[in-house]
Coordinates of N, CA, C and O in Angstrom, one line a residue:
M175 N 128.9 108.7 57.7 CA 127.6 108.7 58.4 C 127.2 107.4 59.0 O 126.8 107.2 60.1
R176 N 127.5 106.3 58.1 CA 127.2 104.8 58.6 C 128.0 104.4 59.9 O 127.5 103.9 60.7
N177 N 129.1 104.9 59.9 CA 130.1 104.6 61.1 C 129.4 105.3 62.3 O 129.6 104.8 63.4
S178 N 129.0 106.6 62.2 CA 128.5 107.3 63.3 C 127.1 106.6 63.8 O 126.9 106.4 65.1
F179 N 126.4 106.1 62.8 CA 125.1 105.4 63.2 C 125.5 104.1 64.0 O 124.9 103.8 65.0
L180 N 126.4 103.4 63.5 CA 126.9 102.1 64.3 C 127.4 102.4 65.5 O 127.0 101.6 66.6
A181 N 128.1 103.5 65.7 CA 128.7 103.8 67.0 C 127.6 104.1 68.0 O 127.6 103.7 69.2
V182 N 126.6 104.9 67.6 CA 125.3 105.1 68.4 C 124.6 103.9 68.7 O 124.3 103.6 69.9
I183 N 124.5 103.0 67.8 CA 123.7 101.7 68.2 C 124.5 100.9 69.2 O 124.0 100.4 70.1
F184 N 125.9 100.9 69.2 CA 126.6 100.2 70.2 C 126.7 100.9 71.5 O 126.9 100.3 72.5
L185 N 126.5 102.2 71.5 CA 126.6 102.9 72.7 C 125.4 102.9 73.6 O 125.3 103.0 74.9
L186 N 124.2 102.7 72.9 CA 122.9 102.8 73.5 C 122.8 101.7 74.7 O 122.5 101.9 75.8
P187 N 123.2 100.4 74.4 CA 123.2 99.5 75.5 C 124.0 99.8 76.7 O 123.7 99.6 77.8
S188 N 125.2 100.4 76.4 CA 126.1 100.8 77.5 C 125.6 101.9 78.2 O 125.6 101.9 79.4
I189 N 124.9 102.8 77.7 CA 124.3 104.1 78.4 C 123.0 103.5 79.3 O 122.9 103.9 80.3
S190 N 122.2 102.7 78.7 CA 121.0 102.1 79.4 C 121.5 101.2 80.6 O 121.0 101.2 81.7
G191 N 122.7 100.5 80.4 CA 123.2 99.6 81.4 C 123.7 100.5 82.6 O 123.6 100.0 83.8
L192 N 124.2 101.6 82.4 CA 124.7 102.5 83.4 C 123.6 102.9 84.4 O 123.6 103.0 85.5
S193 N 122.3 103.2 83.8 CA 121.2 103.5 84.6 C 120.7 102.4 85.5 O 120.2 102.6 86.5
Q194 N 121.1 101.3 85.2 CA 120.7 100.1 85.9 C 121.7 99.5 86.9 O 121.6 98.6 87.5
S195 N 122.8 100.1 86.8 CA 124.1 99.6 87.6 C 123.9 99.8 89.1 O 123.4 100.6 89.6
L196 N 124.4 98.7 89.7 CA 124.4 98.7 91.3 C 125.7 99.3 91.7 O 126.6 99.3 91.0
K197 N 125.6 100.1 92.9 CA 126.8 100.6 93.5 C 126.6 100.2 94.9 O 125.6 99.9 95.5
K198 N 127.9 100.0 95.5 CA 127.9 99.7 96.9 C 127.9 101.0 97.7 O 128.7 101.9 97.6
Y199 N 127.0 101.2 98.8 CA 126.9 102.4 99.6 C 127.0 101.9 101.1 O 126.5 100.9 101.5
P200 N 127.6 102.8 101.9 CA 127.7 102.6 103.3 C 126.3 102.9 103.8 O 125.6 103.8 103.5
V201 N 125.8 102.3 104.9 CA 124.6 102.5 105.6 C 125.0 103.5 106.8 O 125.3 103.1 107.9
S202 N 125.2 104.7 106.5 CA 125.8 105.8 107.4 C 127.1 105.2 108.0 O 127.9 104.7 107.3
N203 N 127.3 105.3 109.3 CA 128.3 104.8 110.0 C 128.1 103.6 110.9 O 128.8 103.2 111.9
S204 N 127.1 102.8 110.3 CA 126.6 101.6 111.0 C 127.6 100.5 111.1 O 127.5 99.6 111.7
G205 N 128.4 100.4 109.8 CA 129.3 99.2 109.6 C 128.7 98.4 108.5 O 129.4 97.5 108.0
C206 N 127.4 98.5 108.1 CA 126.7 97.8 107.1 C 126.9 98.7 105.8 O 127.0 99.8 105.8
F207 N 126.8 97.7 104.8 CA 126.8 98.4 103.4 C 125.6 97.8 102.7 O 125.0 96.7 102.9
I208 N 125.1 98.4 101.6 CA 124.2 97.8 100.7 C 124.6 98.0 99.3 O 125.2 99.0 98.9
Y209 N 124.1 97.3 98.4 CA 124.1 97.4 97.0 C 122.8 98.0 96.5 O 121.8 97.2 96.7
N210 N 122.8 99.1 95.9 CA 121.5 99.7 95.4 C 121.7 100.5 94.1 O 122.8 100.7 93.7
Y211 N 120.5 100.8 93.6 CA 120.6 101.5 92.2 C 120.5 103.0 92.4 O 120.7 103.6 91.5
C212 N 120.3 103.4 93.7 CA 120.4 104.9 93.9 C 120.9 105.2 95.3 O 120.8 104.3 96.2
D213 N 121.5 106.3 95.5 CA 122.1 106.7 96.8 C 121.2 107.1 97.8 O 120.2 108.0 97.5
I214 N 121.1 106.6 98.8 CA 120.2 106.9 100.1 C 121.0 107.8 101.0 O 122.0 107.5 101.4
K215 N 120.2 108.7 101.4 CA 120.7 109.6 102.5 C 120.1 109.1 103.9 O 118.9 109.0 104.0
F216 N 120.9 108.6 104.8 CA 120.5 107.9 106.0 C 120.2 108.9 107.2 O 121.0 109.8 107.3
E217 N 119.3 108.7 107.9 CA 119.0 109.4 109.1 C 119.4 108.4 110.2 O 119.1 107.3 110.2
A218 N 120.0 108.9 111.3 CA 120.3 108.0 112.6 C 119.4 108.5 113.7 O 119.1 109.7 113.8
S219 N 119.0 107.4 114.5 CA 118.3 107.8 115.6 C 118.4 106.6 116.6 O 119.1 105.6 116.2
K220 N 117.8 106.7 117.8 CA 117.9 105.6 118.7 C 116.4 105.1 118.9 O 115.5 105.8 119.0
S221 N 116.4 103.7 119.0 CA 115.1 103.0 119.4 C 114.7 103.3 120.8 O 115.5 103.9 121.6
Q222 N 113.6 102.7 121.2 CA 113.2 102.7 122.6 C 114.1 102.1 123.6 O 114.4 102.5 124.7
D223 N 114.8 101.1 123.1 CA 115.9 100.3 124.0 C 117.3 100.8 123.7 O 118.3 100.3 124.1
S224 N 117.4 102.0 123.0 CA 118.6 102.7 122.7 C 119.5 102.0 121.7 O 120.6 102.3 121.5
S225 N 119.0 101.1 120.9 CA 119.7 100.6 119.8 C 119.8 101.6 118.6 O 118.9 102.5 118.5
M226 N 120.9 101.7 117.9 CA 121.1 102.7 116.8 C 120.3 102.2 115.6 O 120.4 101.0 115.4
V227 N 119.5 103.1 115.2 CA 118.7 102.9 113.9 C 119.0 103.8 112.7 O 119.1 105.1 113.0
Y228 N 119.4 103.2 111.6 CA 119.7 104.0 110.4 C 118.6 103.7 109.4 O 118.4 102.6 109.1
N229 N 118.0 104.8 108.8 CA 116.9 104.5 107.8 C 116.9 105.6 106.6 O 117.4 106.7 106.9
G230 N 116.5 105.1 105.5 CA 116.5 106.0 104.5 C 115.9 105.3 103.3 O 115.7 104.1 103.1
E231 N 115.5 106.2 102.2 CA 115.0 105.7 101.0 C 115.5 106.5 99.8 O 115.9 107.7 100.1
C232 N 115.4 106.0 98.7 CA 115.6 106.7 97.3 C 114.6 106.2 96.4 O 114.0 105.1 96.5
I233 N 114.4 106.9 95.2 CA 113.6 106.4 94.2 C 114.3 106.3 92.9 O 115.2 107.1 92.6
K234 N 114.0 105.1 92.1 CA 114.6 105.0 90.8 C 113.5 104.2 90.0 O 113.0 103.3 90.3
E235 N 113.2 105.0 88.9 CA 112.2 104.5 87.9 C 110.9 104.0 88.5 O 110.5 102.9 88.3
E236 N 110.4 105.0 89.3 CA 109.1 104.7 90.1 C 109.1 103.7 91.1 O 107.9 103.2 91.5
V237 N 110.2 103.2 91.5 CA 110.3 102.2 92.6 C 111.0 102.9 93.8 O 112.1 103.4 93.6
I238 N 110.6 102.8 94.9 CA 111.2 103.3 96.1 C 111.9 102.1 96.9 O 111.3 101.1 97.1
Y239 N 113.2 102.4 97.2 CA 114.1 101.4 97.7 C 114.3 102.0 99.1 O 114.8 103.0 99.2
G240 N 114.1 101.2 100.1 CA 114.4 101.6 101.4 C 115.1 100.6 102.3 O 115.1 99.4 102.0
V241 N 115.8 101.1 103.3 CA 116.5 100.4 104.3 C 116.4 100.8 105.7 O 116.5 102.0 105.8
I242 N 116.2 100.0 106.5 CA 116.3 100.3 108.0 C 117.4 99.3 108.6 O 117.2 98.1 108.5
C243 N 118.4 99.9 109.1 CA 119.4 99.0 109.7 C 119.5 99.3 111.2 O 119.6 100.5 111.6
V244 N 119.5 98.2 112.0 CA 119.4 98.5 113.5 C 120.6 97.9 114.0 O 120.9 96.6 113.9
K245 N 121.5 98.5 114.7 CA 122.7 97.9 115.5 C 122.1 97.7 116.8 O 121.9 98.6 117.6
L246 N 121.9 96.4 117.1 CA 121.3 96.0 118.4 C 122.0 96.3 119.6 O 123.3 96.0 119.6
L247 N 121.5 97.0 120.6 CA 122.2 97.4 121.8 C 122.6 96.1 122.6 O 123.7 96.0 123.1
L248 N 121.6 95.2 122.6 CA 121.8 93.9 123.2 C 121.7 92.8 122.2 O 120.6 92.3 121.8
P249 N 122.8 92.3 121.8 CA 122.9 91.3 120.7 C 122.2 90.0 121.2 O 122.1 89.6 122.4
V250 N 121.7 89.2 120.2 CA 120.9 88.0 120.5 C 121.9 86.8 120.0 O 122.0 86.8 118.8
N251 N 122.3 86.0 120.9 CA 123.2 85.0 120.5 C 122.5 83.7 119.9 O 123.1 83.1 119.1
N252 N 121.3 83.4 120.1 CA 120.5 82.4 119.7 C 119.9 82.8 118.3 O 119.1 83.6 118.3
L253 N 120.2 82.1 117.2 CA 119.7 82.6 116.0 C 118.1 82.2 115.8 O 117.4 83.0 115.1
V254 N 117.6 81.3 116.5 CA 116.2 81.1 116.5 C 115.4 82.4 117.2 O 114.5 82.9 116.7
A255 N 116.0 82.8 118.3 CA 115.5 83.9 119.0 C 115.7 85.1 118.1 O 114.8 86.1 118.1
A256 N 117.0 85.3 117.4 CA 117.1 86.5 116.5 C 116.0 86.4 115.5 O 115.6 87.5 115.1
E257 N 115.7 85.3 114.8 CA 114.7 85.3 113.8 C 113.3 85.7 114.4 O 112.7 86.4 113.6
D258 N 113.1 85.3 115.6 CA 111.8 85.7 116.2 C 111.9 87.2 116.4 O 110.8 87.9 116.2
L259 N 113.0 87.8 116.8 CA 113.0 89.2 117.0 C 112.9 89.9 115.7 O 112.1 90.9 115.6
L260 N 113.4 89.4 114.6 CA 113.3 89.8 113.2 C 111.8 90.0 112.8 O 111.4 90.8 112.2
I261 N 111.1 89.0 113.1 CA 109.6 88.8 112.8 C 108.9 89.9 113.7 O 108.0 90.5 113.1
S262 N 109.2 90.1 114.8 CA 108.5 91.0 115.8 C 108.7 92.4 115.0 O 107.9 93.3 114.9
Y263 N 110.0 92.6 114.7 CA 110.3 94.0 114.1 C 109.5 94.2 112.8 O 109.0 95.2 112.6
A264 N 109.4 93.1 111.9 CA 108.7 93.3 110.8 C 107.1 93.5 111.0 O 106.5 94.3 110.3
D265 N 106.7 92.9 112.0 CA 105.3 93.0 112.4 C 105.2 94.5 112.9 O 104.0 95.2 112.5
Y266 N 105.9 95.0 113.6 CA 106.0 96.4 114.1 C 105.8 97.4 112.7 O 105.1 98.3 112.7
L267 N 106.7 97.1 111.9 CA 106.8 98.0 110.7 C 105.6 97.8 109.8 O 105.2 98.8 109.2
R268 N 105.0 96.6 109.9 CA 103.9 96.5 109.0 C 102.8 97.5 109.5 O 102.0 98.0 108.6
G269 N 102.6 97.6 110.8 CA 101.7 98.6 111.3 C 102.1 100.0 110.9 O 101.2 100.8 110.5
S270 N 103.4 100.3 111.1 CA 103.8 101.7 110.8 C 103.6 102.0 109.4 O 103.5 103.3 109.1
F271 N 103.8 101.2 108.4 CA 103.7 101.4 107.0 C 102.3 101.3 106.6 O 102.0 101.3 105.3
E272 N 101.3 101.0 107.4 CA 99.9 100.9 107.1 C 99.6 99.8 106.1 O 98.9 100.1 105.1
I273 N 100.2 98.7 106.4 CA 100.2 97.5 105.3 C 98.7 97.0 105.5 O 98.3 96.6 106.8
T274 N 97.9 96.7 104.6 CA 96.6 96.2 104.7 C 96.5 94.7 104.2 O 95.5 94.0 104.7
K275 N 97.4 94.1 103.4 CA 97.5 92.8 103.0 C 99.0 92.3 102.9 O 100.0 93.0 102.8
A276 N 99.0 91.1 103.4 CA 100.5 90.4 103.4 C 100.1 88.9 103.1 O 99.2 88.3 103.5
I277 N 101.2 88.4 102.4 CA 101.2 87.0 102.0 C 101.5 86.2 103.2 O 100.8 85.1 103.4
G278 N 102.3 86.5 103.9 CA 102.8 85.7 105.1 C 104.4 85.5 105.0 O 105.0 85.3 103.9
Y279 N 105.1 85.5 106.2 CA 106.5 85.4 106.2 C 107.0 84.1 105.6 O 106.7 83.1 106.0
G280 N 108.0 84.2 104.7 CA 108.8 83.0 104.3 C 110.0 82.9 105.0 O 110.8 84.0 105.1
K281 N 110.4 81.9 105.8 CA 111.5 81.9 106.7 C 112.6 81.0 106.1 O 112.4 80.4 105.1
G282 N 113.7 81.0 106.8 CA 114.7 80.0 106.4 C 115.8 80.6 105.4 O 116.6 79.9 105.0
H283 N 115.8 81.8 105.2 CA 116.7 82.5 104.2 C 118.0 82.6 105.0 O 117.9 82.9 106.2
R284 N 119.0 82.5 104.1 CA 120.4 82.9 104.6 C 121.0 84.0 103.8 O 121.0 83.8 102.6
L285 N 121.6 85.0 104.4 CA 122.2 86.1 103.6 C 123.6 85.6 103.1 O 124.4 85.2 103.8
N286 N 123.6 85.6 101.7 CA 124.9 85.0 101.1 C 125.2 83.7 101.5 O 126.5 83.4 101.6
N287 N 124.2 82.8 101.7 CA 124.5 81.5 102.3 C 125.3 81.3 103.6 O 125.9 80.4 103.9
N288 N 125.2 82.5 104.3 CA 125.9 82.3 105.7 C 125.0 81.8 106.7 O 124.0 82.2 107.1
E289 N 125.4 80.7 107.2 CA 124.7 79.9 108.3 C 124.5 80.7 109.5 O 123.7 80.3 110.4
N290 N 125.2 81.8 109.7 CA 125.2 82.6 111.0 C 124.2 83.7 110.8 O 124.2 84.6 111.6
T291 N 123.4 83.7 109.8 CA 122.3 84.6 109.5 C 121.0 84.0 109.4 O 120.9 82.8 109.0
R292 N 120.0 84.9 109.5 CA 118.5 84.4 109.3 C 117.8 85.5 108.6 O 118.2 86.7 108.8
G293 N 116.9 85.1 107.7 CA 116.2 86.1 106.9 C 114.7 85.6 106.7 O 114.4 84.5 106.7
I294 N 113.8 86.7 106.5 CA 112.6 86.4 106.1 C 112.2 87.3 105.0 O 112.8 88.2 104.7
T295 N 111.1 86.9 104.2 CA 110.7 87.6 103.1 C 109.2 87.7 103.1 O 108.5 86.9 103.7
D296 N 108.6 88.7 102.5 CA 107.2 88.8 102.4 C 106.7 89.8 101.2 O 107.6 90.6 100.8
Y297 N 105.5 89.7 100.9 CA 104.9 90.7 99.9 C 103.8 91.2 100.6 O 103.0 90.7 101.2
W298 N 103.6 92.6 100.4 CA 102.7 93.4 101.1 C 102.0 94.3 100.2 O 102.5 94.5 99.0
E299 N 100.9 94.9 100.6 CA 100.1 96.0 99.9 C 99.7 97.0 101.0 O 99.2 96.5 102.2
D300 N 99.8 98.4 100.7 CA 99.6 99.2 101.7 C 98.2 99.9 101.4 O 97.6 99.6 100.4
A301 N 97.8 100.8 102.3 CA 96.4 101.4 102.2 C 96.4 102.3 100.9 O 95.3 102.5 100.4
E302 N 97.4 102.7 100.3 CA 97.5 103.3 99.0 C 97.5 102.5 97.8 O 97.9 102.9 96.6
K303 N 97.5 101.2 98.1 CA 97.5 100.2 97.0 C 99.1 100.0 96.4 O 99.2 99.6 95.2
N304 N 100.0 100.5 97.1 CA 101.4 100.2 96.7 C 101.7 98.8 96.9 O 101.3 98.1 97.8
K305 N 102.5 98.2 96.0 CA 103.0 96.7 96.0 C 104.4 96.8 96.7 O 105.2 97.5 96.2
W306 N 104.5 96.0 97.6 CA 105.9 95.9 98.4 C 106.4 94.5 98.4 O 105.7 93.5 98.4
K307 N 107.8 94.5 98.3 CA 108.4 93.3 98.7 C 109.4 93.6 99.8 O 110.2 94.6 99.5
I308 N 109.5 92.8 100.9 CA 110.5 93.0 101.8 C 111.3 91.8 102.1 O 110.9 90.7 101.8
K309 N 112.4 92.0 102.6 CA 113.3 91.0 103.1 C 114.1 91.6 104.3 O 114.4 92.7 104.3
A310 N 114.1 90.9 105.3 CA 114.8 91.2 106.6 C 115.8 90.2 107.0 O 115.6 89.0 106.8
W311 N 116.9 90.7 107.4 CA 118.0 90.0 107.7 C 118.6 90.2 109.2 O 118.5 91.3 109.7
T312 N 119.1 89.2 109.8 CA 119.8 89.4 111.1 C 120.9 88.4 111.3 O 120.9 87.3 110.8
D313 N 122.0 88.7 112.0 CA 123.0 87.9 112.5 C 123.0 87.9 114.1 O 124.0 87.4 114.6
G314 N 122.0 88.6 114.7 CA 121.9 88.7 116.1 C 122.5 89.9 116.6 O 122.4 90.3 117.7
N315 N 123.4 90.5 115.9 CA 123.9 91.9 116.2 C 123.3 92.9 115.4 O 123.2 94.1 116.1
Y316 N 122.9 92.8 114.3 CA 122.2 93.6 113.4 C 120.8 93.2 112.9 O 120.7 91.9 112.7
I317 N 120.0 94.1 112.7 CA 118.8 93.7 111.9 C 118.9 94.7 110.7 O 119.1 96.0 110.7
G318 N 118.7 94.1 109.4 CA 118.5 94.9 108.2 C 117.3 94.6 107.6 O 117.0 93.5 107.2
F319 N 116.5 95.6 107.5 CA 115.1 95.5 106.9 C 115.1 96.3 105.6 O 115.3 97.4 105.6
M320 N 115.0 95.5 104.4 CA 115.2 96.0 103.1 C 113.8 95.9 102.4 O 113.1 94.9 102.7
Y321 N 113.4 97.0 101.8 CA 112.0 96.9 101.1 C 112.1 97.8 99.9 O 112.8 98.6 99.7
A322 N 111.2 97.4 99.0 CA 110.9 98.1 97.7 C 109.4 98.2 97.5 O 108.6 97.1 97.8
Y323 N 108.9 99.3 97.1 CA 107.6 99.4 96.7 C 107.3 100.4 95.6 O 108.1 101.2 95.3
S324 N 106.1 100.2 95.0 CA 105.7 101.0 93.9 C 104.1 100.8 93.6 O 103.6 99.8 94.0
K325 N 103.6 101.8 92.8 CA 102.2 101.7 92.4 C 102.0 100.6 91.3 O 101.2 99.9 91.2
K326 N 103.2 100.4 90.6 CA 103.2 99.6 89.4 C 103.7 98.2 90.0 O 104.2 98.1 91.1
E327 N 103.8 97.1 89.1 CA 104.3 95.9 89.4 C 105.8 96.1 89.6 O 106.5 96.8 88.8
L328 N 106.4 95.5 90.6 CA 107.8 95.6 90.9 C 108.5 94.7 89.9 O 108.2 93.7 89.5
P329 N 109.7 95.4 89.5 CA 110.7 94.5 88.6 C 111.3 93.6 89.6 O 112.4 93.8 90.2
E330 N 110.7 92.4 89.6 CA 111.1 91.3 90.6 C 112.6 90.9 90.5 O 113.2 91.0 91.6
A331 N 113.2 90.8 89.5 CA 114.7 90.4 89.4 C 115.5 91.6 89.9 O 116.5 91.4 90.7
K332 N 115.2 92.8 89.6 CA 116.0 93.9 89.9 C 115.7 94.2 91.5 O 116.8 94.4 92.2
V333 N 114.6 94.0 91.8 CA 114.3 94.2 93.4 C 114.9 93.0 94.2 O 115.5 93.4 95.3
N334 N 115.0 91.9 93.7 CA 115.6 90.7 94.5 C 117.1 91.0 94.6 O 117.6 90.8 95.7
V335 N 117.8 91.6 93.5 CA 119.2 91.9 93.8 C 119.4 92.9 94.9 O 120.4 92.7 95.8
F336 N 118.5 94.0 94.9 CA 118.5 94.9 96.0 C 118.3 94.4 97.4 O 119.1 94.5 98.3
L337 N 117.3 93.5 97.5 CA 117.0 93.0 98.8 C 117.9 92.0 99.3 O 118.0 91.8 100.5
D338 N 118.7 91.4 98.4 CA 119.7 90.5 98.8 C 121.0 91.2 99.0 O 122.1 90.5 99.2
G339 N 121.2 92.6 98.8 CA 122.4 93.3 98.8 C 122.9 93.9 100.0 O 123.8 94.7 100.1
L340 N 122.3 93.4 101.1 CA 122.8 93.9 102.4 C 124.1 93.1 102.8 O 124.2 92.0 102.6
R341 N 125.1 93.9 103.3 CA 126.3 93.4 103.8 C 126.5 93.8 105.3 O 126.7 94.9 105.6
L342 N 126.3 92.9 106.2 CA 126.6 93.1 107.6 C 128.1 93.2 107.9 O 128.7 92.7 107.1
P343 N 128.4 93.9 109.0 CA 129.9 93.9 109.2 C 130.6 92.5 109.5 O 129.9 91.7 110.0
G344 N 131.6 92.3 108.9 CA 132.4 91.1 109.1 C 132.0 90.2 108.0 O 132.4 89.0 108.0
M345 N 131.1 90.5 107.0 CA 130.7 89.5 106.0 C 131.3 90.0 104.7 O 131.4 91.1 104.3

């Protein structure tokens, strides 16, 4: 009996760890990948400029994890201009998601310390009082917009791992 009890005690952390595990998922056939806690089913469409857009969400433990990946039809070679495009795209999404409050973009981020990327981050609140954290990334060829939101406080460490989990083609 005692051995069975000890076996259960040692298995519980393993079982709970599995529910928290990250897995690598393709972002449809975009060439991008994400590390996420739940499997996202992506929808593909074209933007007004005919760039390919892949988007989807999943939910895990009351947190919604979402990705929008854009394969730019016309790549942007200048990373300053690419970051400006990233901000314009985030501004557009802020309206689409009915965001009512924003802290303001933090700039200067690099995806996996890659100097050929640029990233921004922000904290938002929407009309339904959901708390959001976003990070958006670009290398001039792709835009990866990552977000997590929930009614409750976001598990910051877990969300940060997801938001930094985009892998652009060639990275």
